PDB file of C-alpha atoms in Angstrom:
ATOM      1  CA  MET T 584     -10.207   6.479  20.471  1.00 39.00           C
ATOM      2  CA  ALA T 585      -9.924   9.195  17.924  1.00 43.00           C
ATOM      3  CA  THR T 586      -6.518  10.767  17.000  1.00 46.00           C
ATOM      4  CA  SER T 587      -6.643  14.601  17.885  1.00 47.00           C
ATOM      5  CA  SER T 588      -5.549  17.240  15.746  1.00 46.00           C
ATOM      6  CA  LYS T 589      -2.391  18.282  17.732  1.00 48.00           C
ATOM      7  CA  ASP T 590      -1.213  14.700  17.609  1.00 48.00           C
ATOM      8  CA  LEU T 591      -1.415  14.584  13.586  1.00 47.00           C
ATOM      9  CA  GLU T 592       0.690  17.415  13.701  1.00 50.00           C
ATOM     10  CA  HIS T 593       3.698  14.755  14.532  1.00 51.00           C
ATOM     11  CA  PHE T 594       3.207  13.065  11.545  1.00 59.00           C
ATOM     12  CA  ASP T 595       4.096  15.999   9.471  1.00 63.00           C
ATOM     13  CA  ASP T 596       7.496  14.297   8.380  1.00 68.00           C
ATOM     14  CA  LEU T 597       5.521  11.217   7.568  1.00 76.00           C
ATOM     15  CA  LEU T 598       3.342  13.201   4.628  1.00 84.00           C
ATOM     16  CA  THR T 599       6.420  15.138   3.292  1.00 88.00           C
ATOM     17  CA  CYS T 600       8.092  13.695  -0.217  1.00 90.00           C
ATOM     18  CA  THR T 601      11.583  13.490   0.370  1.00 89.00           C
ATOM     19  CA  ILE T 602      12.461  14.613  -3.335  1.00 91.00           C
ATOM     20  CA  CYS T 603      10.351  17.813  -3.647  1.00 90.00           C
ATOM     21  CA  LEU T 604      10.216  18.408   0.436  1.00 88.00           C
ATOM     22  CA  GLU T 605       6.531  19.249   0.119  1.00 87.00           C
ATOM     23  CA  THR T 606       3.327  17.066   1.021  1.00 86.00           C
ATOM     24  CA  PHE T 607       2.282  14.198  -1.078  1.00 89.00           C
ATOM     25  CA  LYS T 608       0.710  14.471  -4.494  1.00 87.00           C
ATOM     26  CA  PHE T 609      -0.529  10.987  -5.372  1.00 88.00           C
ATOM     27  CA  PRO T 610       1.800   9.063  -3.417  1.00 91.00           C
ATOM     28  CA  LYS T 611       3.695   6.357  -5.283  1.00 91.00           C
ATOM     29  CA  TYR T 612       5.597   3.206  -3.364  1.00 89.00           C
ATOM     30  CA  LEU T 613       8.266   1.201  -4.551  1.00 89.00           C
ATOM     31  CA  PRO T 614       8.658  -2.282  -3.512  1.00 86.00           C
ATOM     32  CA  CYS T 615      11.348  -0.960  -0.715  1.00 86.00           C
ATOM     33  CA  LEU T 616       8.293   0.723   0.995  1.00 84.00           C
ATOM     34  CA  HIS T 617       9.550   4.458   0.129  1.00 89.00           C
ATOM     35  CA  THR T 618       6.899   6.810  -1.201  1.00 91.00           C
ATOM     36  CA  PHE T 619       7.251   9.641  -3.411  1.00 93.00           C
ATOM     37  CA  CYS T 620       4.729  12.110  -5.391  1.00 93.00           C
ATOM     38  CA  GLU T 621       4.039  10.397  -8.486  1.00 92.00           C
ATOM     39  CA  ALA T 622       5.484  13.478 -10.634  1.00 91.00           C
ATOM     40  CA  CYS T 623       8.466  13.711  -8.444  1.00 93.00           C
ATOM     41  CA  ILE T 624       9.130   9.611  -8.733  1.00 92.00           C
ATOM     42  CA  GLN T 625       8.440  10.012 -12.475  1.00 91.00           C
ATOM     43  CA  THR T 626      10.996  12.672 -13.299  1.00 91.00           C
ATOM     44  CA  HIS T 627      13.755  10.672 -10.965  1.00 90.00           C
ATOM     45  CA  ILE T 628      13.210   7.929 -13.162  1.00 89.00           C
ATOM     46  CA  VAL T 629      13.282   9.519 -16.717  1.00 87.00           C
ATOM     47  CA  SER T 630      16.091  11.746 -15.629  1.00 87.00           C
ATOM     48  CA  SER T 631      18.099   8.117 -14.040  1.00 84.00           C
ATOM     49  CA  THR T 632      17.521   6.086 -17.121  1.00 82.00           C
ATOM     50  CA  GLN T 633      18.683   8.765 -19.265  1.00 80.00           C
ATOM     51  CA  LYS T 634      22.012   9.448 -17.229  1.00 75.00           C
ATOM     52  CA  GLU T 635      22.993   5.799 -16.595  1.00 66.00           C
ATOM     53  CA  LYS T 636      21.530   4.534 -20.025  1.00 63.00           C
ATOM     54  CA  GLU T 637      19.452   1.899 -18.281  1.00 59.00           C
ATOM     55  CA  SER T 638      16.174   0.735 -19.864  1.00 64.00           C
ATOM     56  CA  GLU T 639      15.551  -1.935 -17.211  1.00 74.00           C
ATOM     57  CA  GLY T 640      15.011  -0.540 -13.631  1.00 80.00           C
ATOM     58  CA  PHE T 641      16.073   2.456 -11.611  1.00 86.00           C
ATOM     59  CA  LYS T 642      17.177   2.789  -8.128  1.00 87.00           C
ATOM     60  CA  CYS T 643      15.234   4.275  -5.151  1.00 90.00           C
ATOM     61  CA  PRO T 644      16.244   7.683  -4.439  1.00 90.00           C
ATOM     62  CA  VAL T 645      16.684   7.001  -0.462  1.00 89.00           C
ATOM     63  CA  CYS T 646      18.010   3.388  -0.130  1.00 89.00           C
ATOM     64  CA  ARG T 647      19.439   3.231  -3.733  1.00 86.00           C
ATOM     65  CA  LYS T 648      17.578  -0.309  -4.156  1.00 87.00           C
ATOM     66  CA  ILE T 649      17.254  -1.358  -7.622  1.00 85.00           C
ATOM     67  CA  VAL T 650      13.790  -1.594  -8.914  1.00 85.00           C
ATOM     68  CA  SER T 651      13.412  -3.761 -12.287  1.00 82.00           C
ATOM     69  CA  TYR T 652      11.363  -2.803 -14.873  1.00 77.00           C
ATOM     70  CA  SER T 653      13.081  -5.478 -17.331  1.00 65.00           C
ATOM     71  CA  LYS T 654       9.943  -7.527 -18.063  1.00 60.00           C
ATOM     72  CA  THR T 655       7.695  -4.531 -19.366  1.00 61.00           C
ATOM     73  CA  ALA T 656       7.789  -2.691 -22.842  1.00 58.00           C
ATOM     74  CA  GLU T 657       6.804   0.566 -21.627  1.00 71.00           C
ATOM     75  CA  LYS T 658       8.765   3.390 -21.729  1.00 80.00           C
ATOM     76  CA  PRO T 659      10.177   4.724 -18.651  1.00 80.00           C
ATOM     77  CA  GLU T 660       8.078   7.915 -18.294  1.00 83.00           C
ATOM     78  CA  THR T 661       5.162   5.656 -17.771  1.00 84.00           C
ATOM     79  CA  TRP T 662       6.800   3.792 -15.076  1.00 86.00           C
ATOM     80  CA  ALA T 663       5.681   6.178 -12.341  1.00 87.00           C
ATOM     81  CA  SER T 664       1.910   5.298 -13.155  1.00 86.00           C
ATOM     82  CA  THR T 665       2.458   2.059 -12.934  1.00 85.00           C
ATOM     83  CA  LEU T 666       3.209   2.050  -9.277  1.00 87.00           C
ATOM     84  CA  PRO T 667       1.039   0.832  -6.376  1.00 86.00           C
ATOM     85  CA  THR T 668      -0.614   3.790  -4.674  1.00 85.00           C
ATOM     86  CA  ASN T 669       0.008   4.455  -1.259  1.00 85.00           C
ATOM     87  CA  TYR T 670      -3.359   4.677   0.249  1.00 79.00           C
ATOM     88  CA  PHE T 671      -2.293   5.095   3.701  1.00 80.00           C
ATOM     89  CA  VAL T 672      -0.479   8.004   3.463  1.00 84.00           C
ATOM     90  CA  MET T 673      -3.330   9.577   1.545  1.00 81.00           C
ATOM     91  CA  SER T 674      -5.903   8.427   4.263  1.00 76.00           C
ATOM     92  CA  MET T 675      -3.377  10.252   6.890  1.00 79.00           C
ATOM     93  CA  LEU T 676      -3.380  13.262   4.319  1.00 80.00           C
ATOM     94  CA  ASP T 677      -7.161  13.359   4.431  1.00 73.00           C
ATOM     95  CA  LYS T 678      -7.518  13.288   7.828  1.00 72.00           C
ATOM     96  CA  ARG T 679      -5.024  15.872   8.363  1.00 74.00           C
ATOM     97  CA  ALA T 680      -6.993  18.190   6.185  1.00 70.00           C
ATOM     98  CA  ILE T 681     -10.017  17.345   7.872  1.00 67.00           C
ATOM     99  CA  HIS T 682      -8.878  18.309  11.310  1.00 64.00           C
ATOM    100  CA  ARG T 683      -7.311  21.581   9.578  1.00 63.00           C
ATOM    101  CA  SER T 684     -10.797  22.392   8.372  1.00 58.00           C
ATOM    102  CA  LYS T 685      -9.216  22.029   4.704  1.00 66.00           C
ATOM    103  CA  LYS T 686     -11.064  19.032   3.358  1.00 76.00           C
ATOM    104  CA  LEU T 687     -13.040  19.537  -0.090  1.00 82.00           C
ATOM    105  CA  CYS T 688     -15.787  17.621  -1.391  1.00 87.00           C
ATOM    106  CA  ASN T 689     -13.915  14.777  -3.977  1.00 84.00           C
ATOM    107  CA  SER T 690     -17.044  14.175  -6.070  1.00 86.00           C
ATOM    108  CA  CYS T 691     -16.949  17.669  -6.847  1.00 90.00           C
ATOM    109  CA  GLN T 692     -13.586  18.161  -7.306  1.00 84.00           C
ATOM    110  CA  VAL T 693     -13.531  15.797 -10.110  1.00 84.00           C
ATOM    111  CA  ASN T 694     -16.133  17.967 -11.811  1.00 84.00           C
ATOM    112  CA  ASN T 695     -13.045  20.671 -11.262  1.00 84.00           C
ATOM    113  CA  LYS T 696     -15.784  22.368  -8.508  1.00 86.00           C
ATOM    114  CA  THR T 697     -14.681  23.411  -4.899  1.00 85.00           C
ATOM    115  CA  GLN T 698     -17.244  22.635  -2.038  1.00 87.00           C
ATOM    116  CA  GLU T 699     -16.467  22.230   1.453  1.00 85.00           C
ATOM    117  CA  ALA T 700     -17.391  18.570   2.623  1.00 87.00           C
ATOM    118  CA  ILE T 701     -19.370  18.344   5.720  1.00 86.00           C
ATOM    119  CA  SER T 702     -19.064  14.171   5.886  1.00 88.00           C
ATOM    120  CA  TRP T 703     -16.697  11.218   5.313  1.00 83.00           C
ATOM    121  CA  CYS T 704     -17.528   7.541   3.817  1.00 85.00           C
ATOM    122  CA  THR T 705     -15.515   5.131   5.789  1.00 76.00           C
ATOM    123  CA  ILE T 706     -16.314   2.777   3.236  1.00 75.00           C
ATOM    124  CA  CYS T 707     -15.430   4.878  -0.031  1.00 77.00           C
ATOM    125  CA  GLU T 708     -12.224   7.056   1.738  1.00 74.00           C
ATOM    126  CA  GLU T 709     -13.859  10.058   0.461  1.00 82.00           C
ATOM    127  CA  ALA T 710     -15.413  13.492   1.424  1.00 85.00           C
ATOM    128  CA  PHE T 711     -18.690  14.767   0.794  1.00 90.00           C
ATOM    129  CA  CYS T 712     -20.262  18.135   0.451  1.00 92.00           C
ATOM    130  CA  GLU T 713     -24.236  18.625   1.152  1.00 90.00           C
ATOM    131  CA  GLN T 714     -25.496  17.705  -1.964  1.00 91.00           C
ATOM    132  CA  CYS T 715     -23.342  14.780  -2.712  1.00 92.00           C
ATOM    133  CA  ASP T 716     -24.211  13.458   0.600  1.00 92.00           C
ATOM    134  CA  GLU T 717     -27.337  12.967  -0.094  1.00 91.00           C
ATOM    135  CA  CYS T 718     -26.878  11.352  -3.359  1.00 91.00           C
ATOM    136  CA  HIS T 719     -24.485   9.024  -1.886  1.00 90.00           C
ATOM    137  CA  LYS T 720     -27.308   7.905   0.361  1.00 89.00           C
ATOM    138  CA  SER T 721     -29.680   7.711  -1.808  1.00 88.00           C
ATOM    139  CA  PHE T 722     -27.586   5.031  -4.545  1.00 87.00           C
ATOM    140  CA  LYS T 723     -28.515   1.598  -4.017  1.00 83.00           C
ATOM    141  CA  PHE T 724     -24.558   0.229  -3.712  1.00 82.00           C
ATOM    142  CA  SER T 725     -23.932   3.234  -1.447  1.00 84.00           C
ATOM    143  CA  ALA T 726     -26.993   3.109   0.616  1.00 84.00           C
ATOM    144  CA  LYS T 727     -25.645   1.376   3.644  1.00 84.00           C
ATOM    145  CA  HIS T 728     -22.089   2.841   3.857  1.00 85.00           C
ATOM    146  CA  LYS T 729     -21.310   4.524   7.293  1.00 82.00           C
ATOM    147  CA  LEU T 730     -20.830   8.654   7.010  1.00 85.00           C
ATOM    148  CA  VAL T 731     -19.320  10.692   9.592  1.00 84.00           C
ATOM    149  CA  SER T 732     -20.060  14.103  10.206  1.00 84.00           C
ATOM    150  CA  ILE T 733     -16.374  16.216   9.537  1.00 80.00           C
ATOM    151  CA  LYS T 734     -17.537  18.561  12.606  1.00 80.00           C
ATOM    152  CA  ASP T 735     -17.727  15.140  14.859  1.00 78.00           C
ATOM    153  CA  ILE T 736     -14.303  14.276  13.582  1.00 73.00           C
ATOM    154  CA  GLN T 737     -12.718  17.388  14.103  1.00 70.00           C
ATOM    155  CA  ALA T 738     -14.391  17.688  17.743  1.00 71.00           C
ATOM    156  CA  GLY T 739     -12.891  14.281  18.182  1.00 66.00           C
ATOM    157  CA  ASN T 740     -15.973  13.082  19.020  1.00 64.00           C
ATOM    158  CA  SER T 741     -16.347   9.980  16.662  1.00 62.00           C
ATOM    159  CA  ASP T 742     -14.026   6.971  16.068  1.00 59.00           C
ATOM    160  CA  PHE T 743     -13.065   7.537  12.536  1.00 57.00           C
ATOM    161  CA  LYS T 744      -9.472   6.144  12.146  1.00 55.00           C
ATOM    162  CA  ILE T 745      -6.724   6.022   9.554  1.00 48.00           C
ATOM    163  CA  SER T 746      -7.526   3.408   6.638  1.00 51.00           C
ATOM    164  CA  GLY T 747      -4.577   0.870   6.482  1.00 51.00           C
ATOM    165  CA  VAL T 748      -5.243  -0.418   3.182  1.00 55.00           C
ATOM    166  CA  LEU T 749      -3.331  -1.436   0.642  1.00 63.00           C
ATOM    167  CA  SER T 750      -3.339  -1.878  -2.943  1.00 63.00           C
ATOM    168  CA  CYS T 751      -2.635  -5.243  -4.879  1.00 71.00           C
ATOM    169  CA  GLU T 752       0.862  -5.874  -6.485  1.00 67.00           C
ATOM    170  CA  GLU T 753      -0.447  -7.209  -9.436  1.00 72.00           C
ATOM    171  CA  HIS T 754      -3.874  -5.292  -9.973  1.00 72.00           C
ATOM    172  CA  PRO T 755      -2.659  -1.891  -8.567  1.00 65.00           C
ATOM    173  CA  GLU T 756      -6.403  -0.243  -8.721  1.00 62.00           C
ATOM    174  CA  LYS T 757      -7.467  -3.207  -6.328  1.00 71.00           C
ATOM    175  CA  ILE T 758      -7.362  -3.192  -2.920  1.00 70.00           C
ATOM    176  CA  VAL T 759      -5.772  -5.970  -0.773  1.00 74.00           C
ATOM    177  CA  GLU T 760      -9.004  -7.967   0.715  1.00 75.00           C
ATOM    178  CA  VAL T 761      -7.885 -11.849   1.193  1.00 80.00           C
ATOM    179  CA  TYR T 762      -4.932 -13.870   1.847  1.00 79.00           C
ATOM    180  CA  CYS T 763      -3.500 -16.961   0.155  1.00 79.00           C
ATOM    181  CA  MET T 764      -2.080 -19.556   3.118  1.00 76.00           C
ATOM    182  CA  ASP T 765      -0.718 -21.670   0.576  1.00 73.00           C
ATOM    183  CA  HIS T 766       1.678 -18.963  -1.182  1.00 71.00           C
ATOM    184  CA  SER T 767       1.559 -16.606   2.151  1.00 71.00           C
ATOM    185  CA  LYS T 768       0.560 -13.885   0.050  1.00 75.00           C
ATOM    186  CA  PRO T 769      -2.070 -11.111   0.699  1.00 78.00           C
ATOM    187  CA  CYS T 770      -3.853 -10.224  -2.709  1.00 79.00           C
ATOM    188  CA  CYS T 771      -6.985  -9.009  -4.210  1.00 80.00           C
ATOM    189  CA  THR T 772     -10.213 -10.580  -4.943  1.00 79.00           C
ATOM    190  CA  LEU T 773      -9.280 -10.990  -8.536  1.00 80.00           C
ATOM    191  CA  CYS T 774      -5.932 -12.418  -8.035  1.00 80.00           C
ATOM    192  CA  ALA T 775      -8.280 -14.700  -5.586  1.00 75.00           C
ATOM    193  CA  THR T 776     -10.162 -15.767  -8.606  1.00 75.00           C
ATOM    194  CA  LEU T 777      -7.693 -15.826 -11.501  1.00 74.00           C
ATOM    195  CA  SER T 778      -4.266 -17.013  -9.561  1.00 70.00           C
ATOM    196  CA  HIS T 779      -5.308 -18.840  -6.339  1.00 58.00           C
ATOM    197  CA  ARG T 780      -8.817 -20.343  -7.276  1.00 59.00           C
ATOM    198  CA  LYS T 781      -7.350 -23.818  -6.789  1.00 61.00           C
ATOM    199  CA  TYR T 782      -6.328 -23.144  -3.385  1.00 55.00           C
ATOM    200  CA  GLU T 783      -8.378 -24.021  -0.236  1.00 63.00           C
ATOM    201  CA  ASN T 784      -6.614 -21.954   2.207  1.00 74.00           C
ATOM    202  CA  VAL T 785      -7.483 -18.515   0.874  1.00 79.00           C
ATOM    203  CA  THR T 786      -9.121 -16.609   3.390  1.00 79.00           C
ATOM    204  CA  SER T 787     -10.299 -12.833   4.508  1.00 75.00           C
ATOM    205  CA  ILE T 788      -7.290 -10.515   5.661  1.00 70.00           C
ATOM    206  CA  GLU T 789      -9.707  -9.862   8.754  1.00 69.00           C
ATOM    207  CA  ASN T 790      -9.353 -13.806   9.994  1.00 75.00           C
ATOM    208  CA  VAL T 791      -5.760 -13.827   9.257  1.00 71.00           C
ATOM    209  CA  ALA T 792      -4.967 -10.640  11.460  1.00 69.00           C
ATOM    210  CA  THR T 793      -7.417 -12.150  14.276  1.00 71.00           C
ATOM    211  CA  GLY T 794      -4.900 -12.587  17.397  1.00 70.00           C
ATOM    212  CA  ILE T 795      -1.982 -11.294  15.405  1.00 69.00           C
ATOM    213  CA  LYS T 796      -1.032  -9.151  17.970  1.00 70.00           C
ATOM    214  CA  GLU T 797      -1.115 -11.960  21.000  1.00 74.00           C
ATOM    215  CA  SER T 798       0.470 -14.276  18.270  1.00 75.00           C
ATOM    216  CA  LYS T 799       4.022 -15.742  19.679  1.00 80.00           C
ATOM    217  CA  HIS T 800       5.382 -14.319  16.388  1.00 77.00           C
ATOM    218  CA  THR T 801       4.416 -10.734  17.042  1.00 78.00           C
ATOM    219  CA  THR T 802       5.623 -11.308  20.705  1.00 82.00           C
ATOM    220  CA  ASN T 803       9.029 -12.408  19.497  1.00 84.00           C
ATOM    221  CA  LEU T 804       9.097  -9.608  16.867  1.00 82.00           C
ATOM    222  CA  GLY T 805       8.229  -6.793  19.287  1.00 82.00           C
ATOM    223  CA  LYS T 806      11.490  -8.311  21.394  1.00 87.00           C
ATOM    224  CA  THR T 807      13.277  -8.516  18.272  1.00 87.00           C
ATOM    225  CA  LEU T 808      12.179  -4.936  18.130  1.00 84.00           C
ATOM    226  CA  ASP T 809      13.065  -3.615  21.300  1.00 86.00           C
ATOM    227  CA  VAL T 810      17.005  -4.975  20.842  1.00 88.00           C
ATOM    228  CA  ARG T 811      16.913  -3.511  17.702  1.00 87.00           C
ATOM    229  CA  ASN T 812      16.006  -0.326  19.018  1.00 84.00           C
ATOM    230  CA  LYS T 813      18.198  -0.485  21.782  1.00 89.00           C
ATOM    231  CA  GLU T 814      21.123  -0.951  19.187  1.00 89.00           C
ATOM    232  CA  ILE T 815      20.375   1.726  16.972  1.00 86.00           C
ATOM    233  CA  ASP T 816      20.234   4.481  20.124  1.00 86.00           C
ATOM    234  CA  GLU T 817      23.533   3.256  20.993  1.00 90.00           C
ATOM    235  CA  ILE T 818      24.731   3.968  17.335  1.00 89.00           C
ATOM    236  CA  LEU T 819      22.877   7.083  17.531  1.00 85.00           C
ATOM    237  CA  GLU T 820      24.703   8.223  20.781  1.00 89.00           C
ATOM    238  CA  ASN T 821      28.129   7.004  19.484  1.00 89.00           C
ATOM    239  CA  ARG T 822      27.679   9.225  16.252  1.00 88.00           C
ATOM    240  CA  LYS T 823      26.793  12.168  18.701  1.00 87.00           C
ATOM    241  CA  ASP T 824      30.343  11.325  20.156  1.00 89.00           C
ATOM    242  CA  CYS T 825      31.761  11.185  17.283  1.00 90.00           C
ATOM    243  CA  LEU T 826      30.134  14.344  15.996  1.00 88.00           C
ATOM    244  CA  SER T 827      31.244  15.755  19.569  1.00 89.00           C
ATOM    245  CA  LYS T 828      34.681  14.758  18.931  1.00 91.00           C
ATOM    246  CA  ILE T 829      34.950  16.288  15.292  1.00 92.00           C
ATOM    247  CA  GLU T 830      33.454  19.403  16.429  1.00 90.00           C
ATOM    248  CA  THR T 831      36.550  19.594  19.006  1.00 91.00           C
ATOM    249  CA  THR T 832      39.150  18.494  16.918  1.00 92.00           C
ATOM    250  CA  SER T 833      38.471  21.101  14.320  1.00 91.00           C
ATOM    251  CA  GLU T 834      38.357  23.985  16.596  1.00 91.00           C
ATOM    252  CA  ASN T 835      41.768  22.449  17.991  1.00 92.00           C
ATOM    253  CA  ILE T 836      43.022  22.883  14.488  1.00 93.00           C
ATOM    254  CA  ILE T 837      41.435  26.199  13.484  1.00 93.00           C
ATOM    255  CA  GLN T 838      43.313  27.295  16.556  1.00 93.00           C
ATOM    256  CA  GLU T 839      46.580  25.691  16.306  1.00 94.00           C
ATOM    257  CA  MET T 840      46.677  27.013  12.342  1.00 94.00           C
ATOM    258  CA  SER T 841      45.909  30.936  13.789  1.00 93.00           C
ATOM    259  CA  THR T 842      48.596  30.154  16.378  1.00 93.00           C
ATOM    260  CA  LEU T 843      50.918  29.070  13.473  1.00 94.00           C
ATOM    261  CA  LYS T 844      50.012  31.669  11.314  1.00 94.00           C
ATOM    262  CA  ARG T 845      50.934  34.546  13.840  1.00 93.00           C
ATOM    263  CA  GLU T 846      54.031  32.610  14.308  1.00 94.00           C
ATOM    264  CA  ILE T 847      55.260  32.571  10.652  1.00 94.00           C
ATOM    265  CA  ILE T 848      53.790  36.049  10.160  1.00 94.00           C
ATOM    266  CA  GLY T 849      56.060  37.030  13.199  1.00 93.00           C
ATOM    267  CA  HIS T 850      59.294  35.063  11.971  1.00 94.00           C
ATOM    268  CA  LEU T 851      58.795  37.126   8.604  1.00 94.00           C
ATOM    269  CA  ASP T 852      58.517  40.302  10.461  1.00 93.00           C
ATOM    270  CA  LYS T 853      61.939  39.785  12.020  1.00 94.00           C
ATOM    271  CA  LEU T 854      63.725  38.378   8.748  1.00 94.00           C
ATOM    272  CA  GLU T 855      62.036  41.314   6.791  1.00 93.00           C
ATOM    273  CA  ASN T 856      63.281  44.018   9.666  1.00 93.00           C
ATOM    274  CA  LYS T 857      66.841  41.629   9.586  1.00 93.00           C
ATOM    275  CA  ILE T 858      67.266  42.425   6.062  1.00 93.00           C
ATOM    276  CA  LYS T 859      66.323  45.510   5.975  1.00 92.00           C
ATOM    277  CA  VAL T 860      69.027  46.443   8.769  1.00 92.00           C
ATOM    278  CA  GLU T 861      71.646  44.460   6.659  1.00 91.00           C
ATOM    279  CA  LEU T 862      70.810  46.271   3.607  1.00 92.00           C
ATOM    280  CA  ASN T 863      71.488  49.624   5.096  1.00 90.00           C
ATOM    281  CA  SER T 864      74.457  48.879   6.482  1.00 90.00           C
ATOM    282  CA  SER T 865      75.618  47.342   2.798  1.00 89.00           C
ATOM    283  CA  LYS T 866      74.566  50.998   1.388  1.00 89.00           C
ATOM    284  CA  LYS T 867      76.712  52.680   3.703  1.00 88.00           C
ATOM    285  CA  THR T 868      79.898  50.800   3.476  1.00 87.00           C
ATOM    286  CA  CYS T 869      79.441  51.146  -0.368  1.00 89.00           C
ATOM    287  CA  ARG T 870      78.875  54.569  -0.167  1.00 86.00           C
ATOM    288  CA  HIS T 871      81.906  55.238   2.318  1.00 84.00           C
ATOM    289  CA  ALA T 872      84.291  53.435  -0.021  1.00 84.00           C
ATOM    290  CA  ILE T 873      82.659  55.543  -2.963  1.00 86.00           C
ATOM    291  CA  ASN T 874      83.350  58.447  -1.326  1.00 80.00           C
ATOM    292  CA  ARG T 875      87.137  57.982  -0.322  1.00 72.00           C
TER     293      ARG T 875
END
């Protein structure tokens, strides 16, 4: 079932960088899976390494988990570019742009041109204008690619879905396509050729994912998540109660301070009047004694 443009609005927070608070530009994710704009995380890396005088890693801006770069000779200024791209977020951005009628041709953008896109290639994950669409269909390697009309996507008349591809940890420019059962690790075809060619239990991601939703492990994981969700709800409720108590306590303190302030001022006024009376009495006594 196609996702409506109204539903996509709920994903806006997920498409916002927590550093610049704007829509992601070239999203990169850390080992802890937190995602940031490439420029934002690069600025954070440089400032962190300079401030803490560290050259072996940096802390995630969100969870503060250390990201180690001790095994590389590259300078901190280049670390952000080596982080894996979050293709899932990029696909969500593409789909939102399509539904908002703001999607431009990706091929034309490479050549610094601006053309409105009319189709989307589900294989290349790119949008094309009318001219690039024709070229894409004419090339031998892309002739069989499935192209979807952007108008159909906007109208909800297609099965267009957000891609869930991830980049390989070892080769960020490659996407994960196979899974090594011996190492319990997803990897790209290049990894399978270089690092896992001696192992027989290497299969495609599609085969591994078959039946995963119905598996016992997934069922147990779902139950565990339900329990954790309930615990989180209880924690949130407790936090709300604490915040309410803090508000009530702070208001009581402010009222008590106001009352105490009035009492102190009233007491000082009484002391002032008493001292004035005593001074006037002393002045009269002194004058009377002098005039004798």
